[in-house]
CSV table of C-alpha atoms and ligand atoms in Angstrom, one decimal:
chain,number,residue,atom,x,y,z
A,1,UNK,CA,-1.4,19.0,5.1
A,2,UNK,CA,-2.4,15.5,3.6
A,3,UNK,CA,-0.3,13.6,1.2
A,4,UNK,CA,-1.8,10.7,-0.8
A,5,UNK,CA,0.8,8.2,-2.4
A,6,UNK,CA,-0.9,5.3,-4.6
A,7,UNK,CA,1.0,2.7,-6.4
A,8,UNK,CA,1.6,-0.7,-7.6
A,9,UNK,CA,3.5,-3.4,-5.5
A,10,UNK,CA,7.4,-2.6,-4.8
A,11,UNK,CA,6.9,0.5,-6.7
A,12,UNK,CA,8.7,2.3,-4.2
A,13,UNK,CA,5.6,4.0,-2.8
A,14,UNK,CA,6.4,3.1,0.6
A,15,UNK,CA,9.9,4.2,0.7
A,16,UNK,CA,8.7,7.8,-0.7
A,17,UNK,CA,6.0,7.9,1.7
A,18,UNK,CA,8.0,7.3,4.9
A,19,UNK,CA,10.9,9.6,3.6
A,20,UNK,CA,8.4,12.6,2.7
A,21,UNK,CA,6.7,12.1,6.3
A,22,UNK,CA,10.2,12.1,7.9
A,23,UNK,CA,10.9,15.5,5.9
A,24,UNK,CA,8.3,17.2,7.5
A,25,UNK,CA,7.4,15.5,10.7
A,26,UNK,CA,3.9,14.2,9.5
A,27,UNK,CA,2.8,10.6,10.5
A,28,UNK,CA,2.7,8.1,8.1
A,29,UNK,CA,0.2,5.3,7.6
A,30,UNK,CA,0.9,2.3,5.5
A,31,UNK,CA,-2.5,1.2,4.3
A,32,UNK,CA,-1.4,-2.0,2.9
A,33,UNK,CA,-0.2,-3.3,6.2
A,34,UNK,CA,-4.0,-3.1,7.4
A,35,UNK,CA,-5.1,-5.4,4.5
A,36,UNK,CA,-2.1,-7.5,5.2
A,37,UNK,CA,-3.1,-7.9,8.9
A,38,UNK,CA,-6.5,-8.7,8.1
A,39,UNK,CA,-5.0,-11.3,5.8
A,40,UNK,CA,-2.4,-12.7,8.5
A,41,UNK,CA,-5.1,-12.9,11.2
A,42,UNK,CA,-7.1,-15.0,8.9
A,43,UNK,CA,-4.2,-17.4,8.3
A,44,UNK,CA,-3.5,-17.4,11.9
A,45,UNK,CA,-7.3,-18.8,12.3
A,46,UNK,CA,-6.1,-21.3,10.0
A,47,UNK,CA,-8.8,-20.3,7.4
A,48,UNK,CA,-8.8,-21.8,3.7
A,49,UNK,CA,-7.2,-19.1,1.8
A,50,UNK,CA,-8.4,-20.6,-1.3
A,51,UNK,CA,-11.9,-20.3,-0.5
A,52,UNK,CA,-12.4,-17.0,1.7
A,53,UNK,CA,-15.6,-16.5,3.2
A,54,UNK,CA,-16.7,-13.0,3.4
A,55,UNK,CA,-18.1,-13.3,6.8
A,56,UNK,CA,-14.9,-14.6,8.2
A,57,UNK,CA,-13.1,-11.6,6.4
A,58,UNK,CA,-15.4,-8.9,7.8
A,59,UNK,CA,-15.1,-10.3,11.5
A,60,UNK,CA,-11.3,-10.5,11.0
A,61,UNK,CA,-11.5,-6.8,10.4
A,62,UNK,CA,-13.8,-5.8,13.0
A,63,UNK,CA,-11.8,-7.6,15.6
A,64,UNK,CA,-8.5,-6.7,14.1
A,65,UNK,CA,-5.3,-6.4,16.5
A,66,UNK,CA,-3.6,-3.5,14.9
A,67,UNK,CA,-0.2,-4.6,16.4
A,68,UNK,CA,0.0,-7.1,13.8
A,69,UNK,CA,0.5,-4.4,11.2
A,70,UNK,CA,3.9,-3.9,13.0
A,71,UNK,CA,5.0,-7.7,12.5
A,72,UNK,CA,7.3,-9.2,10.1
A,73,UNK,CA,4.8,-12.0,9.5
A,74,UNK,CA,2.7,-9.7,7.4
A,75,UNK,CA,5.6,-9.0,4.8
A,76,UNK,CA,5.5,-12.6,3.2
A,77,UNK,CA,4.2,-13.2,-0.3
A,78,UNK,CA,1.5,-15.5,1.2
A,79,UNK,CA,0.2,-12.8,3.4
A,80,UNK,CA,0.2,-10.3,0.2
A,81,UNK,CA,-1.3,-12.7,-1.8
A,82,UNK,CA,-4.6,-13.1,0.5
A,83,UNK,CA,-4.5,-9.5,1.6
A,84,UNK,CA,-5.1,-8.6,-2.3
A,85,UNK,CA,-8.0,-11.3,-1.9
A,86,UNK,CA,-9.5,-9.7,1.1
A,87,UNK,CA,-9.0,-6.2,-0.3
A,88,UNK,CA,-11.5,-6.9,-2.9
A,89,UNK,CA,-14.5,-7.5,-0.4
A,90,UNK,CA,-16.2,-4.2,-0.1
A,91,UNK,CA,-17.5,-4.3,3.6
A,92,UNK,CA,-13.7,-5.2,4.7
A,93,UNK,CA,-12.7,-2.1,2.7
A,94,UNK,CA,-15.5,-0.1,4.1
A,95,UNK,CA,-14.7,-0.6,7.4
A,96,UNK,CA,-10.7,0.0,7.1
A,97,UNK,CA,-11.8,3.2,5.0
A,98,UNK,CA,-13.2,5.0,8.3
A,99,UNK,CA,-9.9,4.2,10.2
A,100,UNK,CA,-7.9,5.7,7.5
A,101,UNK,CA,-9.9,8.7,7.4
A,102,UNK,CA,-9.7,9.1,11.2
A,103,UNK,CA,-6.0,8.8,11.0
A,104,UNK,CA,-6.0,11.6,8.2
A,105,UNK,CA,-8.4,13.8,10.3
A,106,UNK,CA,-6.1,13.8,13.4
A,107,UNK,CA,-2.6,12.5,12.9
A,108,UNK,CA,-1.1,12.2,16.1
A,109,UNK,CA,1.9,15.0,15.5
A,110,UNK,CA,-1.0,17.4,14.4
A,111,UNK,CA,0.8,18.4,11.7
A,112,UNK,CA,0.2,16.4,8.7
A,113,UNK,CA,-0.3,12.7,7.6
A,114,UNK,CA,1.2,10.9,4.5
A,115,UNK,CA,-0.7,7.7,3.6
A,116,UNK,CA,0.1,5.3,1.0
A,117,UNK,CA,-1.8,2.4,-0.8
A,118,UNK,CA,-4.1,1.8,-3.6
A,119,UNK,CA,-7.0,4.0,-3.4
A,120,UNK,CA,-6.0,6.8,-1.1
A,121,UNK,CA,-6.0,9.6,-3.7
A,122,UNK,CA,-9.2,8.1,-5.5
A,123,UNK,CA,-11.5,6.9,-2.4
A,124,UNK,CA,-9.9,7.3,0.9
A,125,UNK,CA,-8.9,11.2,0.5
A,126,UNK,CA,-10.2,12.6,-2.6
A,127,UNK,CA,-9.4,16.2,-1.3
A,128,UNK,CA,-5.6,15.4,-0.1
A,129,UNK,CA,-3.4,18.3,-0.9
A,130,UNK,CA,-1.2,16.5,-3.1
A,131,UNK,CA,-1.4,13.2,-4.6
A,132,UNK,CA,1.2,10.8,-6.1
A,133,UNK,CA,1.0,8.0,-8.2
A,134,UNK,CA,4.1,5.8,-8.1
A,135,UNK,CA,4.6,3.1,-10.7
A,136,UNK,CA,7.6,0.9,-12.3
A,137,UNK,CA,8.2,-1.8,-14.8
A,138,UNK,CA,6.8,-5.2,-13.8
A,139,UNK,CA,10.4,-7.1,-14.0
A,140,UNK,CA,12.2,-4.2,-11.7
A,141,UNK,CA,9.4,-4.3,-9.2
A,142,UNK,CA,9.7,-8.2,-9.1
A,143,UNK,CA,13.5,-7.8,-8.8
A,144,UNK,CA,13.3,-5.2,-6.0
A,145,UNK,CA,10.8,-7.7,-4.1
A,146,UNK,CA,12.9,-10.9,-4.5
A,147,UNK,CA,16.0,-8.9,-3.1
A,148,UNK,CA,13.9,-7.4,-0.2
A,149,UNK,CA,12.5,-11.0,0.7
A,150,UNK,CA,16.1,-12.7,0.3
A,151,UNK,CA,17.4,-9.9,2.9
A,152,UNK,CA,14.6,-10.5,5.4
A,153,UNK,CA,15.7,-14.2,5.2
A,154,UNK,CA,12.8,-15.8,3.3
A,155,UNK,CA,13.7,-18.3,0.5
A,156,UNK,CA,12.3,-17.2,-2.6
A,157,UNK,CA,12.9,-17.1,-6.5
A,158,UNK,CA,12.5,-14.4,-9.0
A,159,UNK,CA,10.0,-16.3,-11.1
A,160,UNK,CA,7.8,-17.2,-8.5
A,161,UNK,CA,7.8,-13.3,-7.2
A,162,UNK,CA,7.2,-12.2,-10.6
A,163,UNK,CA,4.3,-14.4,-11.0
A,164,UNK,CA,2.6,-13.7,-7.6
A,165,UNK,CA,3.2,-9.9,-8.3
A,166,UNK,CA,1.7,-10.1,-11.7
A,167,UNK,CA,-1.5,-12.0,-10.4
A,168,UNK,CA,-1.7,-9.5,-7.7
A,169,UNK,CA,-1.2,-6.3,-9.7
A,170,UNK,CA,-4.0,-7.9,-12.1
A,171,UNK,CA,-6.5,-8.5,-9.2
A,172,UNK,CA,-5.7,-5.0,-7.6
A,173,UNK,CA,-6.5,-3.1,-11.0
A,174,UNK,CA,-9.5,-5.0,-12.2
A,175,UNK,CA,-11.5,-5.4,-8.8
A,176,UNK,CA,-14.9,-3.7,-9.0
A,177,UNK,CA,-14.3,-2.0,-5.6
A,178,UNK,CA,-11.6,0.8,-5.2
A,179,UNK,CA,-9.2,-0.6,-8.1
A,180,UNK,CA,-5.5,0.7,-8.1
A,181,UNK,CA,-5.7,3.5,-10.4
A,182,UNK,CA,-4.0,7.0,-10.4
A,183,UNK,CA,-6.4,10.0,-9.3
A,184,UNK,CA,-7.3,12.5,-12.2
A,185,UNK,CA,-5.3,15.2,-10.3
A,186,UNK,CA,-2.3,12.6,-9.2
A,187,UNK,CA,1.2,13.2,-10.3
A,188,UNK,CA,2.7,10.3,-11.8
A,189,UNK,CA,6.3,9.3,-11.1
A,190,UNK,CA,8.1,6.3,-13.0
A,191,UNK,CA,10.5,4.6,-10.5
A,192,UNK,CA,11.9,2.3,-13.1
A,193,UNK,CA,15.1,4.3,-13.5
A,194,UNK,CA,15.2,6.4,-10.7
A,195,UNK,CA,16.8,5.8,-7.4
A,196,UNK,CA,14.8,6.6,-3.9
A,197,UNK,CA,16.7,9.7,-3.3
A,198,UNK,CA,15.9,11.4,-6.9
A,199,UNK,CA,12.3,10.2,-6.5
A,200,UNK,CA,12.1,11.9,-3.2
A,201,UNK,CA,13.6,14.8,-4.4
A,202,UNK,CA,11.4,15.0,-7.4
A,203,UNK,CA,8.2,14.6,-4.9
A,204,UNK,CA,9.5,17.5,-2.7
A,205,UNK,CA,9.6,19.9,-5.6
A,206,UNK,CA,6.1,19.3,-6.3
A,207,UNK,CA,5.1,19.4,-2.8
A,208,UNK,CA,6.8,22.8,-2.6
A,209,UNK,CA,4.7,24.2,-5.1
A,210,UNK,CA,1.5,23.3,-3.5
A,211,UNK,CA,3.0,25.1,-0.4
A,212,UNK,CA,3.7,22.6,2.3
A,213,UNK,CA,3.9,23.1,5.8
A,214,UNK,CA,5.7,25.2,8.7
B,1,DC,O1,1.1,-2.1,-0.5
B,1,DC,P1,0.7,-3.8,-0.2
B,1,DC,O2,1.4,-4.7,-1.0
B,1,DC,O3,1.4,-3.9,1.6
B,1,DC,O4,-0.5,-4.0,0.0
B,1,DC,C1,-1.1,-5.1,0.2
B,1,DC,C2,-2.5,-5.6,-0.6
B,1,DC,O5,-3.6,-4.7,0.0
B,1,DC,C3,-2.6,-5.1,-2.2
B,1,DC,O6,-2.4,-6.2,-2.8
B,1,DC,C4,-3.7,-4.4,-2.3
B,1,DC,C5,-4.3,-4.0,-0.8
B,1,DC,N1,-4.5,-2.7,-0.8
B,1,DC,C6,-5.5,-2.1,-1.2
B,1,DC,O7,-6.4,-2.8,-1.7
B,1,DC,N2,-6.0,-0.7,-0.8
B,1,DC,C7,-4.8,-0.2,-0.2
B,1,DC,N3,-5.3,1.2,0.0
B,1,DC,C8,-3.5,-0.6,0.2
B,1,DC,C9,-3.6,-1.9,-0.2
Protein backbone atom coordinates (compact mmCIF):
# COMPACT_ATOMS: atom_id res chain seq x y z
CA UNK A 1 0.00 0.00 0.00
CA UNK A 2 1.25 3.47 -0.92
CA UNK A 3 0.18 6.54 1.04
CA UNK A 4 0.88 10.04 -0.31
CA UNK A 5 0.86 12.99 2.07
CA UNK A 6 1.36 16.50 0.72
CA UNK A 7 1.05 19.85 2.39
CA UNK A 8 2.51 23.19 3.30
CA UNK A 9 5.52 23.79 5.56
CA UNK A 10 4.91 22.96 9.25
CA UNK A 11 1.38 21.82 8.49
CA UNK A 12 1.91 18.58 10.44
CA UNK A 13 2.34 16.39 7.36
CA UNK A 14 5.66 14.95 8.57
CA UNK A 15 4.26 14.08 11.99
CA UNK A 16 1.25 12.42 10.39
CA UNK A 17 3.38 10.53 7.85
CA UNK A 18 5.69 9.14 10.55
CA UNK A 19 2.78 8.06 12.73
CA UNK A 20 0.88 6.40 9.88
CA UNK A 21 4.04 4.55 8.84
CA UNK A 22 4.63 3.38 12.43
CA UNK A 23 1.00 2.25 12.75
CA UNK A 24 1.29 -0.16 9.82
CA UNK A 25 5.03 -0.96 9.91
CA UNK A 26 5.49 0.82 6.57
CA UNK A 27 8.58 2.69 5.45
CA UNK A 28 8.58 6.48 5.51
CA UNK A 29 10.32 8.82 3.08
CA UNK A 30 10.56 12.52 3.93
CA UNK A 31 11.02 13.88 0.40
CA UNK A 32 11.57 17.45 1.65
CA UNK A 33 14.76 16.14 3.27
CA UNK A 34 16.07 15.28 -0.22
CA UNK A 35 15.64 18.87 -1.44
CA UNK A 36 17.08 20.14 1.84
CA UNK A 37 20.10 17.84 1.45
CA UNK A 38 20.75 19.20 -2.06
CA UNK A 39 20.54 22.73 -0.63
CA UNK A 40 22.91 21.87 2.22
CA UNK A 41 25.47 20.34 -0.10
CA UNK A 42 25.39 23.56 -2.17
CA UNK A 43 25.86 25.65 0.97
CA UNK A 44 28.71 23.35 2.06
CA UNK A 45 30.31 24.00 -1.33
CA UNK A 46 30.02 27.74 -0.60
CA UNK A 47 27.82 28.60 -3.57
CA UNK A 48 26.20 32.01 -3.71
CA UNK A 49 22.68 31.15 -2.55
CA UNK A 50 21.32 34.39 -4.10
CA UNK A 51 22.37 33.27 -7.53
CA UNK A 52 22.09 29.52 -7.90
CA UNK A 53 23.49 28.13 -11.08
CA UNK A 54 21.31 25.34 -12.49
CA UNK A 55 24.37 23.27 -13.40
CA UNK A 56 25.69 23.42 -9.84
CA UNK A 57 22.30 22.37 -8.47
CA UNK A 58 22.02 19.44 -10.87
CA UNK A 59 25.56 18.37 -10.11
CA UNK A 60 24.86 18.51 -6.36
CA UNK A 61 21.80 16.31 -6.95
CA UNK A 62 23.66 13.76 -9.06
CA UNK A 63 26.40 13.46 -6.44
CA UNK A 64 24.09 13.76 -3.44
CA UNK A 65 25.29 12.15 -0.22
CA UNK A 66 22.01 10.73 1.09
CA UNK A 67 23.35 10.63 4.64
CA UNK A 68 22.85 14.41 4.69
CA UNK A 69 19.09 13.79 4.85
CA UNK A 70 19.61 12.48 8.40
CA UNK A 71 21.55 15.48 9.70
CA UNK A 72 20.30 18.26 11.97
CA UNK A 73 21.94 20.83 9.67
CA UNK A 74 19.23 20.41 7.02
CA UNK A 75 16.62 21.67 9.53
CA UNK A 76 17.63 25.35 9.52
CA UNK A 77 15.54 28.04 7.86
CA UNK A 78 18.51 28.98 5.68
CA UNK A 79 18.59 25.47 4.22
CA UNK A 80 14.79 25.45 3.88
CA UNK A 81 14.85 28.69 1.89
CA UNK A 82 17.48 27.36 -0.50
CA UNK A 83 15.69 24.00 -0.75
CA UNK A 84 12.62 25.81 -2.01
CA UNK A 85 14.71 27.56 -4.71
CA UNK A 86 16.48 24.36 -5.73
CA UNK A 87 13.13 22.53 -5.82
CA UNK A 88 11.94 24.84 -8.60
CA UNK A 89 14.70 23.58 -10.93
CA UNK A 90 13.20 21.01 -13.26
CA UNK A 91 16.21 18.68 -13.81
CA UNK A 92 16.78 18.56 -10.04
CA UNK A 93 13.20 17.38 -9.59
CA UNK A 94 13.53 14.85 -12.41
CA UNK A 95 16.56 13.29 -10.74
CA UNK A 96 14.89 13.06 -7.32
CA UNK A 97 11.67 11.77 -8.89
CA UNK A 98 13.31 8.49 -9.88
CA UNK A 99 14.65 7.98 -6.38
CA UNK A 100 11.24 8.60 -4.78
CA UNK A 101 9.46 6.26 -7.16
CA UNK A 102 11.99 3.48 -6.59
CA UNK A 103 11.50 3.80 -2.84
CA UNK A 104 7.72 3.49 -3.19
CA UNK A 105 8.00 0.59 -5.64
CA UNK A 106 10.24 -1.44 -3.33
CA UNK A 107 10.00 -0.24 0.27
CA UNK A 108 12.56 -1.97 2.51
CA UNK A 109 9.82 -3.47 4.73
CA UNK A 110 8.23 -5.05 1.68
CA UNK A 111 4.87 -3.94 3.10
CA UNK A 112 4.10 -0.38 2.17
CA UNK A 113 5.38 3.15 1.97
CA UNK A 114 4.36 6.58 3.20
CA UNK A 115 5.89 9.53 1.35
CA UNK A 116 5.38 13.15 2.29
CA UNK A 117 6.17 16.26 0.29
CA UNK A 118 4.59 18.78 -2.03
CA UNK A 119 3.89 16.82 -5.22
CA UNK A 120 3.60 13.20 -4.10
CA UNK A 121 -0.09 12.80 -4.94
CA UNK A 122 0.06 14.92 -8.09
CA UNK A 123 3.34 13.95 -9.78
CA UNK A 124 5.46 11.39 -7.93
CA UNK A 125 2.80 8.79 -7.18
CA UNK A 126 -0.45 9.73 -8.94
CA UNK A 127 -1.68 6.15 -8.43
CA UNK A 128 -1.12 6.10 -4.66
CA UNK A 129 -3.76 4.08 -2.79
CA UNK A 130 -4.72 7.08 -0.69
CA UNK A 131 -3.71 10.75 -0.72
CA UNK A 132 -3.88 13.39 1.97
CA UNK A 133 -3.38 17.12 1.70
CA UNK A 134 -2.47 18.74 5.02
CA UNK A 135 -2.72 22.47 5.65
CA UNK A 136 -3.13 24.99 8.48
CA UNK A 137 -3.28 28.76 8.91
CA UNK A 138 0.02 30.49 8.17
CA UNK A 139 0.28 32.08 11.64
CA UNK A 140 -0.24 28.76 13.36
CA UNK A 141 2.33 27.03 11.17
CA UNK A 142 4.86 29.79 11.80
CA UNK A 143 4.24 29.51 15.54
CA UNK A 144 4.85 25.74 15.41
CA UNK A 145 8.02 26.15 13.38
CA UNK A 146 9.32 28.88 15.72
CA UNK A 147 8.82 26.55 18.71
CA UNK A 148 10.55 23.66 16.92
CA UNK A 149 13.55 25.79 15.98
CA UNK A 150 13.85 27.24 19.50
CA UNK A 151 13.66 23.75 20.97
CA UNK A 152 16.42 22.69 18.58
CA UNK A 153 18.59 25.44 20.08
CA UNK A 154 18.38 27.87 17.14
CA UNK A 155 17.87 31.54 17.88
CA UNK A 156 14.91 32.71 15.80
CA UNK A 157 12.09 35.23 16.02
CA UNK A 158 8.47 34.52 15.15
CA UNK A 159 8.28 37.46 12.76
CA UNK A 160 11.25 36.22 10.70
CA UNK A 161 10.00 32.64 10.63
CA UNK A 162 6.59 33.90 9.48
CA UNK A 163 8.11 35.99 6.67
CA UNK A 164 10.38 33.14 5.52
CA UNK A 165 7.52 30.67 5.59
CA UNK A 166 5.26 32.95 3.58
CA UNK A 167 7.96 33.49 0.95
CA UNK A 168 8.60 29.74 0.74
CA UNK A 169 4.87 28.93 0.52
CA UNK A 170 4.41 31.44 -2.30
CA UNK A 171 7.38 30.03 -4.16
CA UNK A 172 6.27 26.40 -3.70
CA UNK A 173 2.69 27.16 -4.77
CA UNK A 174 3.42 29.32 -7.78
CA UNK A 175 6.41 27.60 -9.41
CA UNK A 176 5.72 26.21 -12.86
CA UNK A 177 7.13 22.76 -12.16
CA UNK A 178 5.24 20.47 -9.72
CA UNK A 179 3.70 23.25 -7.60
CA UNK A 180 2.32 22.56 -4.15
CA UNK A 181 -1.36 21.74 -4.60
CA UNK A 182 -3.85 19.12 -3.57
CA UNK A 183 -4.41 16.25 -5.98
CA UNK A 184 -8.02 16.11 -7.19
CA UNK A 185 -8.53 12.88 -5.27
CA UNK A 186 -6.75 13.96 -2.08
CA UNK A 187 -8.46 14.14 1.30
CA UNK A 188 -7.77 17.57 2.79
CA UNK A 189 -7.19 17.90 6.53
CA UNK A 190 -6.84 21.31 8.18
CA UNK A 191 -4.69 20.94 11.29
CA UNK A 192 -5.07 24.55 12.54
CA UNK A 193 -7.28 23.53 15.44
CA UNK A 194 -6.60 19.80 15.62
CA UNK A 195 -3.81 18.09 17.54
CA UNK A 196 -1.57 15.40 16.08
CA UNK A 197 -3.45 12.52 17.74
CA UNK A 198 -6.78 13.65 16.32
CA UNK A 199 -5.26 14.16 12.86
CA UNK A 200 -3.86 10.63 13.00
CA UNK A 201 -7.22 9.18 14.06
CA UNK A 202 -8.95 10.98 11.21
CA UNK A 203 -6.39 9.80 8.66
CA UNK A 204 -6.59 6.21 9.94
CA UNK A 205 -10.35 6.24 9.57
CA UNK A 206 -9.94 7.17 5.90
CA UNK A 207 -7.22 4.56 5.37
CA UNK A 208 -9.49 1.93 6.93
CA UNK A 209 -12.12 2.68 4.31
CA UNK A 210 -9.65 2.12 1.49
CA UNK A 211 -8.78 -1.23 3.07
CA UNK A 212 -5.27 -1.09 4.45
CA UNK A 213 -2.89 -3.72 5.02
CA UNK A 214 -2.47 -6.85 6.85
O1 LIG B 1 8.85 19.75 3.63
P1 LIG B 1 10.09 20.59 3.75
O2 LIG B 1 9.82 21.90 4.42
O3 LIG B 1 11.20 19.84 4.40
O4 LIG B 1 10.55 20.88 2.23
C1 LIG B 1 11.64 21.72 1.92
C2 LIG B 1 11.45 22.32 0.53
O5 LIG B 1 11.56 21.28 -0.44
C3 LIG B 1 10.09 22.96 0.30
O6 LIG B 1 10.12 24.36 0.42
C4 LIG B 1 9.72 22.60 -1.10
C5 LIG B 1 10.60 21.46 -1.46
N1 LIG B 1 9.89 20.20 -1.70
C6 LIG B 1 9.35 20.00 -2.95
O7 LIG B 1 9.41 20.89 -3.79
N2 LIG B 1 8.77 18.81 -3.26
C7 LIG B 1 8.69 17.84 -2.35
N3 LIG B 1 8.10 16.68 -2.67
C8 LIG B 1 9.19 18.04 -1.04
C9 LIG B 1 9.78 19.25 -0.74
